[in-house]
Short mmCIF file of C-alpha atoms in Angstrom, two decimals:
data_model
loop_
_atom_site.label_atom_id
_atom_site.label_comp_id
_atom_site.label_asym_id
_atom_site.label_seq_id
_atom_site.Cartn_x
_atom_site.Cartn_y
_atom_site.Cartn_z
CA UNK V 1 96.28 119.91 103.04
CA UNK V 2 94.71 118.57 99.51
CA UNK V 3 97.42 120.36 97.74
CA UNK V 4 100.45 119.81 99.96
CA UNK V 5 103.08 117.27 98.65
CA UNK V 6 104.06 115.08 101.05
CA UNK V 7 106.46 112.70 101.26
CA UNK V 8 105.19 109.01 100.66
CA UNK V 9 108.46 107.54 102.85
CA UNK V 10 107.21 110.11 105.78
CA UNK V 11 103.69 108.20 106.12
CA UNK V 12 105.15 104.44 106.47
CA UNK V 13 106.60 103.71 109.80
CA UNK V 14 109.54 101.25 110.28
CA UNK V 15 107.58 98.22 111.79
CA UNK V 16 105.66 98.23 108.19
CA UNK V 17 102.54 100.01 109.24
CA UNK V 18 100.96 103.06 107.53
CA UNK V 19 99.06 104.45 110.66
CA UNK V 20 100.18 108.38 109.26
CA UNK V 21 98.84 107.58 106.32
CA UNK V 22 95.54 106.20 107.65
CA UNK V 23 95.17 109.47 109.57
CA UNK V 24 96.21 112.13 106.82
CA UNK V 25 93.49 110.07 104.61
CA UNK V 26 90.75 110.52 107.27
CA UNK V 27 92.00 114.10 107.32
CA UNK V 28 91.95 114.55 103.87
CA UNK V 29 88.42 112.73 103.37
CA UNK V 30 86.78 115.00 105.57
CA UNK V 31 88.24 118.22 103.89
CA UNK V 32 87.85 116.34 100.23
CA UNK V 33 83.91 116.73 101.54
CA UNK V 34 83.65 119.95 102.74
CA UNK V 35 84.52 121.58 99.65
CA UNK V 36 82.16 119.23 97.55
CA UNK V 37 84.79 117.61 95.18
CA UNK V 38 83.76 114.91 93.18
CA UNK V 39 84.87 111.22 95.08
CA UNK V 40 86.15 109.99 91.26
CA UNK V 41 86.27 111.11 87.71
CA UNK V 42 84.67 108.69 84.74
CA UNK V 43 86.72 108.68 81.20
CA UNK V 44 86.58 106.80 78.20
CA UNK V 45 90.08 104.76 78.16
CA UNK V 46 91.08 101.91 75.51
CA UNK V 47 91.10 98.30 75.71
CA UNK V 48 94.20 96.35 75.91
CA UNK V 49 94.87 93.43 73.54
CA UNK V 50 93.44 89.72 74.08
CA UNK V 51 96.51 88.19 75.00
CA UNK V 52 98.63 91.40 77.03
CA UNK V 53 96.86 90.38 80.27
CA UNK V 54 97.30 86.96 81.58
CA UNK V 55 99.45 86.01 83.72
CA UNK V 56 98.37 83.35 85.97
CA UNK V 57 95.99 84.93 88.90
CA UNK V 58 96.03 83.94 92.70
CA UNK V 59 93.63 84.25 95.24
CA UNK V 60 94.44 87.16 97.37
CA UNK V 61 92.38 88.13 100.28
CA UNK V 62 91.15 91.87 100.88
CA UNK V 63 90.89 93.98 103.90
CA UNK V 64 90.01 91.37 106.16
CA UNK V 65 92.74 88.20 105.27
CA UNK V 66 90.91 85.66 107.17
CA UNK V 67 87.45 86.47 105.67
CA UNK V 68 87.07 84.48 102.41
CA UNK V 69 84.25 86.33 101.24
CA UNK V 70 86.82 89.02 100.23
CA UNK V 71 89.29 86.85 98.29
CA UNK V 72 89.72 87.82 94.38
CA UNK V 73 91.98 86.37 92.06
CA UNK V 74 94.75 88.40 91.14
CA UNK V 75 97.46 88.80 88.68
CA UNK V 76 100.49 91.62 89.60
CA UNK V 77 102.18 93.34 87.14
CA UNK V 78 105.53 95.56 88.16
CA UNK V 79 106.53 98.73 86.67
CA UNK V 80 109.30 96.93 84.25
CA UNK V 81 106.60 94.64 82.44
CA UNK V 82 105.16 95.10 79.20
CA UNK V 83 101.66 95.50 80.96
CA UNK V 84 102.94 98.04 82.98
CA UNK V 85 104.36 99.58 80.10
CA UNK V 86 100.86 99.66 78.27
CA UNK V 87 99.45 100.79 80.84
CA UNK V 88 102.01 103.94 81.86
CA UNK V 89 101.48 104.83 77.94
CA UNK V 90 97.96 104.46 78.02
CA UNK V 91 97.10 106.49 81.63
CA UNK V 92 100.54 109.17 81.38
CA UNK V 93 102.30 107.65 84.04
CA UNK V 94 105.86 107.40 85.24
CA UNK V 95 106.04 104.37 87.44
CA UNK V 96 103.33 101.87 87.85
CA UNK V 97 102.18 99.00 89.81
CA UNK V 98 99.07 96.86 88.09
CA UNK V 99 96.93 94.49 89.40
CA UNK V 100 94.49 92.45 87.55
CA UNK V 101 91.58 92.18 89.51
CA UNK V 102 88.65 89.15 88.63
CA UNK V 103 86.02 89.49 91.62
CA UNK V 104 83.79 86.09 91.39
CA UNK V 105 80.36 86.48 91.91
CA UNK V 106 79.38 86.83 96.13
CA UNK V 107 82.31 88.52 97.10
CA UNK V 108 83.08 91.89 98.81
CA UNK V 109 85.87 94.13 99.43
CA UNK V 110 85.28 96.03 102.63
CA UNK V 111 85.76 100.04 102.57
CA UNK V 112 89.07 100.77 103.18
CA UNK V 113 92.13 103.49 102.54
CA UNK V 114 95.24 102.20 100.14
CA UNK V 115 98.74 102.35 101.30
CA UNK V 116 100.33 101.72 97.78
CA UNK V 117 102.81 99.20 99.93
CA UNK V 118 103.88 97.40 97.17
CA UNK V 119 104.38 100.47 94.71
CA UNK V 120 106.15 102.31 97.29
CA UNK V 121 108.39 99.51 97.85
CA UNK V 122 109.22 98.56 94.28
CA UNK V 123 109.75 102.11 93.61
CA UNK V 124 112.38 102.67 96.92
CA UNK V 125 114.30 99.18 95.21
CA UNK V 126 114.49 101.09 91.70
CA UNK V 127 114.77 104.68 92.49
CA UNK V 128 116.88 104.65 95.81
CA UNK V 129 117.51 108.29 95.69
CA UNK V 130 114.08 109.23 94.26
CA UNK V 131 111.09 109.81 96.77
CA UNK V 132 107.26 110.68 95.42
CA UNK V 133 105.06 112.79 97.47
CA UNK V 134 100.74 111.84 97.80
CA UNK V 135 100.57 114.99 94.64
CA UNK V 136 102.49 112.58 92.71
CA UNK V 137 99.99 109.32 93.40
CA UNK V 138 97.83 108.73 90.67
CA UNK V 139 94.92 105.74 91.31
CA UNK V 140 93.31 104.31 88.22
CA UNK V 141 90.73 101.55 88.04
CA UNK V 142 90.91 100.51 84.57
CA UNK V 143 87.63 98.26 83.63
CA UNK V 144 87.78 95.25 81.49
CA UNK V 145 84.33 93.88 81.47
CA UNK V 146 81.08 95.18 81.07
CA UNK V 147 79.03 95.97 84.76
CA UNK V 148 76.43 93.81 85.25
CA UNK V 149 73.05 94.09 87.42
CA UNK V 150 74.93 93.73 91.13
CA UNK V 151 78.24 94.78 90.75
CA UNK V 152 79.56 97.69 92.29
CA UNK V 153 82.25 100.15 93.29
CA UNK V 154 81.90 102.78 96.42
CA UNK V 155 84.11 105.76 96.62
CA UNK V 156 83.64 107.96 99.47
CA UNK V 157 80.14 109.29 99.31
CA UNK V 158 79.48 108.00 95.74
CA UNK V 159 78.80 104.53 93.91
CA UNK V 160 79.58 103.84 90.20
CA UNK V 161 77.49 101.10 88.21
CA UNK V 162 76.71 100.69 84.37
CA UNK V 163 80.71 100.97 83.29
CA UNK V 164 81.97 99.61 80.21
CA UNK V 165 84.91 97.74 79.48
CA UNK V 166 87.54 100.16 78.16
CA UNK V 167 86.27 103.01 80.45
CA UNK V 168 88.16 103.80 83.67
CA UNK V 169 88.11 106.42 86.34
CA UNK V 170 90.56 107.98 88.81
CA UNK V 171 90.02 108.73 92.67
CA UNK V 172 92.19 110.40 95.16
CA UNK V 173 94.93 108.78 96.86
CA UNK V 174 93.03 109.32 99.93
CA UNK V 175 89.83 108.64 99.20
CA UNK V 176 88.49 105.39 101.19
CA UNK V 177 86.71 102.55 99.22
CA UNK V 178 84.87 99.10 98.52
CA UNK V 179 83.49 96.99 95.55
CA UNK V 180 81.10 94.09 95.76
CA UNK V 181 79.94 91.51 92.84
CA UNK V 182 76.50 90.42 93.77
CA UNK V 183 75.70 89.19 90.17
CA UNK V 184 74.53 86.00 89.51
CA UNK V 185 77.24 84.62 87.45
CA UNK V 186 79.49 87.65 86.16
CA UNK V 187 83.07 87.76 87.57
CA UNK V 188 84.27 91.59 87.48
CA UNK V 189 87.32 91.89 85.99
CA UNK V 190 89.47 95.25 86.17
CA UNK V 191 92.73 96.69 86.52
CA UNK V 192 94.21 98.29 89.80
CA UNK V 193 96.79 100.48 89.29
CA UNK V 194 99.15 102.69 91.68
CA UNK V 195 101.07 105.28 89.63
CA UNK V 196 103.65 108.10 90.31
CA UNK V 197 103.35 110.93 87.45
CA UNK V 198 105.66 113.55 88.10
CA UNK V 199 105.13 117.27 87.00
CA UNK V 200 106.09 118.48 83.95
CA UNK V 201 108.71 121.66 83.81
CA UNK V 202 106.88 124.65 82.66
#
C-alpha cells in the first residue's frame, strides 16, 4: 500500500471532502509503523533571501476554525510565483504550493492528516489533463527561524526540536501531525510546502 500510486483525484469526493483520503492515511500510518520507518527525515537546506518572502500574512485558523488558539498568520504562495519557483529549485520539485507559516507564541495546531486541497486544486486548473498519484506528493517543512525552548513539531510517533533556520525535513503524505509554540516570546516561522515531483525516465 506504501508503494502503490494512487490517484490524488480518486481520494477527493465531489461534495469537497477527503474522507478516502483520511482512511488510506490511517491505513497507511498503521503500516508506515509496523515496518519501523522513520515518521520524517532532517536535511540541511539553504536560506532564502531577506526580501523573497513577504507577502502580506493573514490569520488562518487550523484544524479546528472556530478555536483561536490555532490561528497562525499566513502568507500563500502558488506554483507560478517566484517563491514557488525558489523553492521547486531549491527542494527538486515540479509543482508547488507554499505557505509561509509565523506561529505566535501560545498557539497550537492540533494533530491532523493533510489533504493538499489547495495544491490539488491549483494543479487540476493548470494541468487539466495531468493527474499526480500520493508517490508523486512530496511534503517539506522548510524552517526559517531558529527553535526555541517550547516550540515544537509532532510527526506520527516522533517530535523534532533544536532545528535551525535553513534546515528542513520531509514526512510522508500520510503521516498525521501537530506543532505548538509554547515559547515565551518567539514566533515560529517556516515554510509549508505541497509538491508533485514526478519520476525521472531511466
Amino acid at each position: 500500500m506504501l508503494d502503490k500510486n494512487i490517484s490524488w483525484k480518486t481520494l477527493s469526493e465531489p461534495d469537497g471532502t477527503w474522507l478516502n483520503l483520511t482512511k488510506l492515511a490511517i491505513a497507511c500510518q498503521e503500516l508506515h509503523k509496523k515496518k519501523q520507518l522513520p515518521d520524517y527525515t532532517l536535511f540541511d537546506s539553504e536560506m532564502p533571501g531577506a526580501d523573497l518572502f513577504n507577502a502580506q500574512a493573514r490569520l488562518e485558523s487550523g484544524v479546528t476554525p472556530e478555536d483561536p488558539t490555532q490561528q497562525m498568520l499566513v502568507s500563500q504562495y502558488p506554483n507560478n510565483t517566484a517563491e514557488a519557483q525558489w523553492v521547486r529549485r531549491v527542494h527538486g520539485l515540479d509543482y508547488c504550493h507554499v505557505k509561509l507559516n509565523r506561529q505566535p507564541t501560545g498557539r497550537v495546531v492540533k494533530n491532523h492528516f493533510d489533504h493538499n486541497g489547495t495544491m490539488f486544486t491549483n494543479h487540476l486548473r493548470d494541468h487539466p489533463q495531468q493527474d499526480f498519484g500520493t508517490q508523486d506528493v512530496v511534503k517539506v517543512i522548510h524552517f526559517l527561524t531558529d527553535w526555541r525552548v517550547g516550540q515544537v513539531f509532532m510527526f506520527g510517533r516522533e517530535a523534532i526540536t533544536g532545528w535551525r533556520a535553513g534546515e528542513a525535513l520531509t514526512f510522508p503524505w500520510y503521516m498525521e501531525h501537530s506543532t505548538a509554540n509554547a515559547s515565551e516570546a518567539h514566533e515560529r516561522e517556516l515554510l509549508f510546502i505541497a509538491g508533485v515531483r514526478w519520476p525521472k525516465p531511466l
